[in-house]
Amino acid sequence: MSYLQPSGPVIDLGVNIDHVATLRNARGTVYPDPIRAALLAEQAGADVITLHLREDRRHIKDADVVAIRPQLVTRMNLEAAVTQEMIDFACSVKPQDVCLVPERREEVTTEGGLDVIRYYKQVEAAVKQLQGEGIRVSLFIDPDELQIGAAADLGAPVIELHTGRYAEAEGDELAHELGRIRAGARFGVQRGLKVNAGHGLHYTNVQAIAALEDIGELNIGHAIVAHAVFAGFENAVREMKAIMVAARLGVALGRAQ
């Protein structure tokens, strides 16, 4: 068994193509095309294509989601805020997965996890509506047992742990944040949840997260798109997937970012 071609599931890579659309929108052109990015990512080994339709449409547009959905051979993971507009749109497109995320228009990127406890009723209603359309729902939350427990209680089958604080940490804080993610993933599995993770992960910090056996999928975007500028999109995806799988299987493989 090769660590690049394992015989069974090891860990999945969701490639977020938002920032391909960011480049396109910067000049108001039709290129680079997010659809091409999605298809190239699949060809290079991506298990999931992730895209975030923000309320201000700063990168991915409604038309992108509609056009990409029927062309994928893997899965679409649509990230969306807990608003009726976004939930209704998701139900019309019917991606395989919807990840509910917090959203503030002034933020550059998602800065923290969804507060499931505070917005329990709204999140529960969104989960029920999406599940009624046959869509699997994930909640993007911090690695906190109370939030994880609330996610399980309201019926979401999947959580995605926010790794942003880990990605920004150094020294003793880095070990602390990794410990929080490890404990959160373990608790999530004990509550019967599928546990994913993502945010701020790149080619030299992903290994410790990918090595956690309770995590089934990592969603990564900015680092892959940035590296693709120099290495090519398919190569960037292949490198990330190889590093993740190697870390999970205990093989030392890495590169300087």
PDB file of C-alpha atoms in Angstrom, residues 12 38-39 42 46-51 64-80 87 89-100 126-127 129-139 156-158 194 196 217 219:
ATOM      1  CA  ASP A  12     -10.108  13.599   3.005  1.00  0.00           C
ATOM      2  CA  ALA A  38     -12.776  22.741  -9.017  1.00  0.00           C
ATOM      3  CA  LEU A  39     -12.299  20.195 -11.802  1.00  0.00           C
ATOM      4  CA  GLU A  42     -10.706  16.796  -8.307  1.00  0.00           C
ATOM      5  CA  ALA A  46      -9.360  16.482  -3.858  1.00  0.00           C
ATOM      6  CA  ASP A  47     -12.154  14.564  -2.155  1.00  0.00           C
ATOM      7  CA  VAL A  48     -14.431  17.568  -1.694  1.00  0.00           C
ATOM      8  CA  ILE A  49     -14.835  20.971  -3.332  1.00  0.00           C
ATOM      9  CA  THR A  50     -15.598  23.664  -0.774  1.00  0.00           C
ATOM     10  CA  LEU A  51     -16.898  27.144  -1.554  1.00  0.00           C
ATOM     11  CA  ASP A  64     -20.649  29.821  -9.679  1.00  0.00           C
ATOM     12  CA  VAL A  65     -22.438  27.513  -7.254  1.00  0.00           C
ATOM     13  CA  VAL A  66     -25.154  26.670  -9.758  1.00  0.00           C
ATOM     14  CA  ALA A  67     -22.638  25.996 -12.558  1.00  0.00           C
ATOM     15  CA  ILE A  68     -20.209  23.928 -10.467  1.00  0.00           C
ATOM     16  CA  ARG A  69     -22.745  21.689  -8.715  1.00  0.00           C
ATOM     17  CA  PRO A  70     -23.607  19.339 -11.662  1.00  0.00           C
ATOM     18  CA  GLN A  71     -20.013  19.100 -12.887  1.00  0.00           C
ATOM     19  CA  LEU A  72     -18.454  17.634  -9.759  1.00  0.00           C
ATOM     20  CA  VAL A  73     -17.696  13.946  -9.461  1.00  0.00           C
ATOM     21  CA  THR A  74     -16.797  14.230  -5.776  1.00  0.00           C
ATOM     22  CA  ARG A  75     -18.866  16.313  -3.330  1.00  0.00           C
ATOM     23  CA  MET A  76     -19.772  19.966  -3.001  1.00  0.00           C
ATOM     24  CA  ASN A  77     -19.424  21.461   0.467  1.00  0.00           C
ATOM     25  CA  LEU A  78     -21.212  24.819   0.455  1.00  0.00           C
ATOM     26  CA  GLU A  79     -20.362  27.119   3.348  1.00  0.00           C
ATOM     27  CA  ALA A  80     -23.181  29.487   4.222  1.00  0.00           C
ATOM     28  CA  ILE A  87     -30.591  28.294   3.488  1.00  0.00           C
ATOM     29  CA  PHE A  89     -30.499  29.019  -1.895  1.00  0.00           C
ATOM     30  CA  ALA A  90     -28.703  25.920  -0.616  1.00  0.00           C
ATOM     31  CA  CYS A  91     -31.948  23.957  -0.723  1.00  0.00           C
ATOM     32  CA  SER A  92     -32.452  24.986  -4.348  1.00  0.00           C
ATOM     33  CA  VAL A  93     -28.937  23.895  -5.392  1.00  0.00           C
ATOM     34  CA  LYS A  94     -28.807  20.793  -3.179  1.00  0.00           C
ATOM     35  CA  PRO A  95     -25.073  20.354  -2.571  1.00  0.00           C
ATOM     36  CA  GLN A  96     -24.160  17.119  -0.834  1.00  0.00           C
ATOM     37  CA  ASP A  97     -22.974  19.078   2.220  1.00  0.00           C
ATOM     38  CA  VAL A  98     -23.693  22.485   3.719  1.00  0.00           C
ATOM     39  CA  CYS A  99     -21.432  23.862   6.432  1.00  0.00           C
ATOM     40  CA  LEU A 100     -23.112  26.558   8.501  1.00  0.00           C
ATOM     41  CA  ALA A 126     -31.650  25.656   9.442  1.00  0.00           C
ATOM     42  CA  VAL A 127     -30.416  22.111  10.069  1.00  0.00           C
ATOM     43  CA  GLN A 129     -34.720  22.572   6.616  1.00  0.00           C
ATOM     44  CA  LEU A 130     -31.500  21.423   4.945  1.00  0.00           C
ATOM     45  CA  GLN A 131     -31.883  17.847   6.121  1.00  0.00           C
ATOM     46  CA  GLY A 132     -35.417  17.875   4.758  1.00  0.00           C
ATOM     47  CA  GLU A 133     -33.861  18.344   1.314  1.00  0.00           C
ATOM     48  CA  GLY A 134     -31.461  15.436   1.839  1.00  0.00           C
ATOM     49  CA  ILE A 135     -28.444  17.670   2.520  1.00  0.00           C
ATOM     50  CA  ARG A 136     -25.895  16.664   5.136  1.00  0.00           C
ATOM     51  CA  VAL A 137     -25.206  19.537   7.521  1.00  0.00           C
ATOM     52  CA  SER A 138     -21.961  20.490   9.228  1.00  0.00           C
ATOM     53  CA  LEU A 139     -21.468  23.192  11.853  1.00  0.00           C
ATOM     54  CA  ALA A 156     -26.189  18.038  13.078  1.00  0.00           C
ATOM     55  CA  PRO A 157     -24.282  14.915  11.981  1.00  0.00           C
ATOM     56  CA  VAL A 158     -20.998  16.703  11.222  1.00  0.00           C
ATOM     57  CA  LYS A 194     -18.182  13.051  12.021  1.00  0.00           C
ATOM     58  CA  ASN A 196     -13.740  17.748  10.172  1.00  0.00           C
ATOM     59  CA  GLU A 217     -11.561  15.756   6.577  1.00  0.00           C
ATOM     60  CA  ASN A 219     -10.820  21.976   4.323  1.00  0.00           C
TER      61      ASN A 219
END
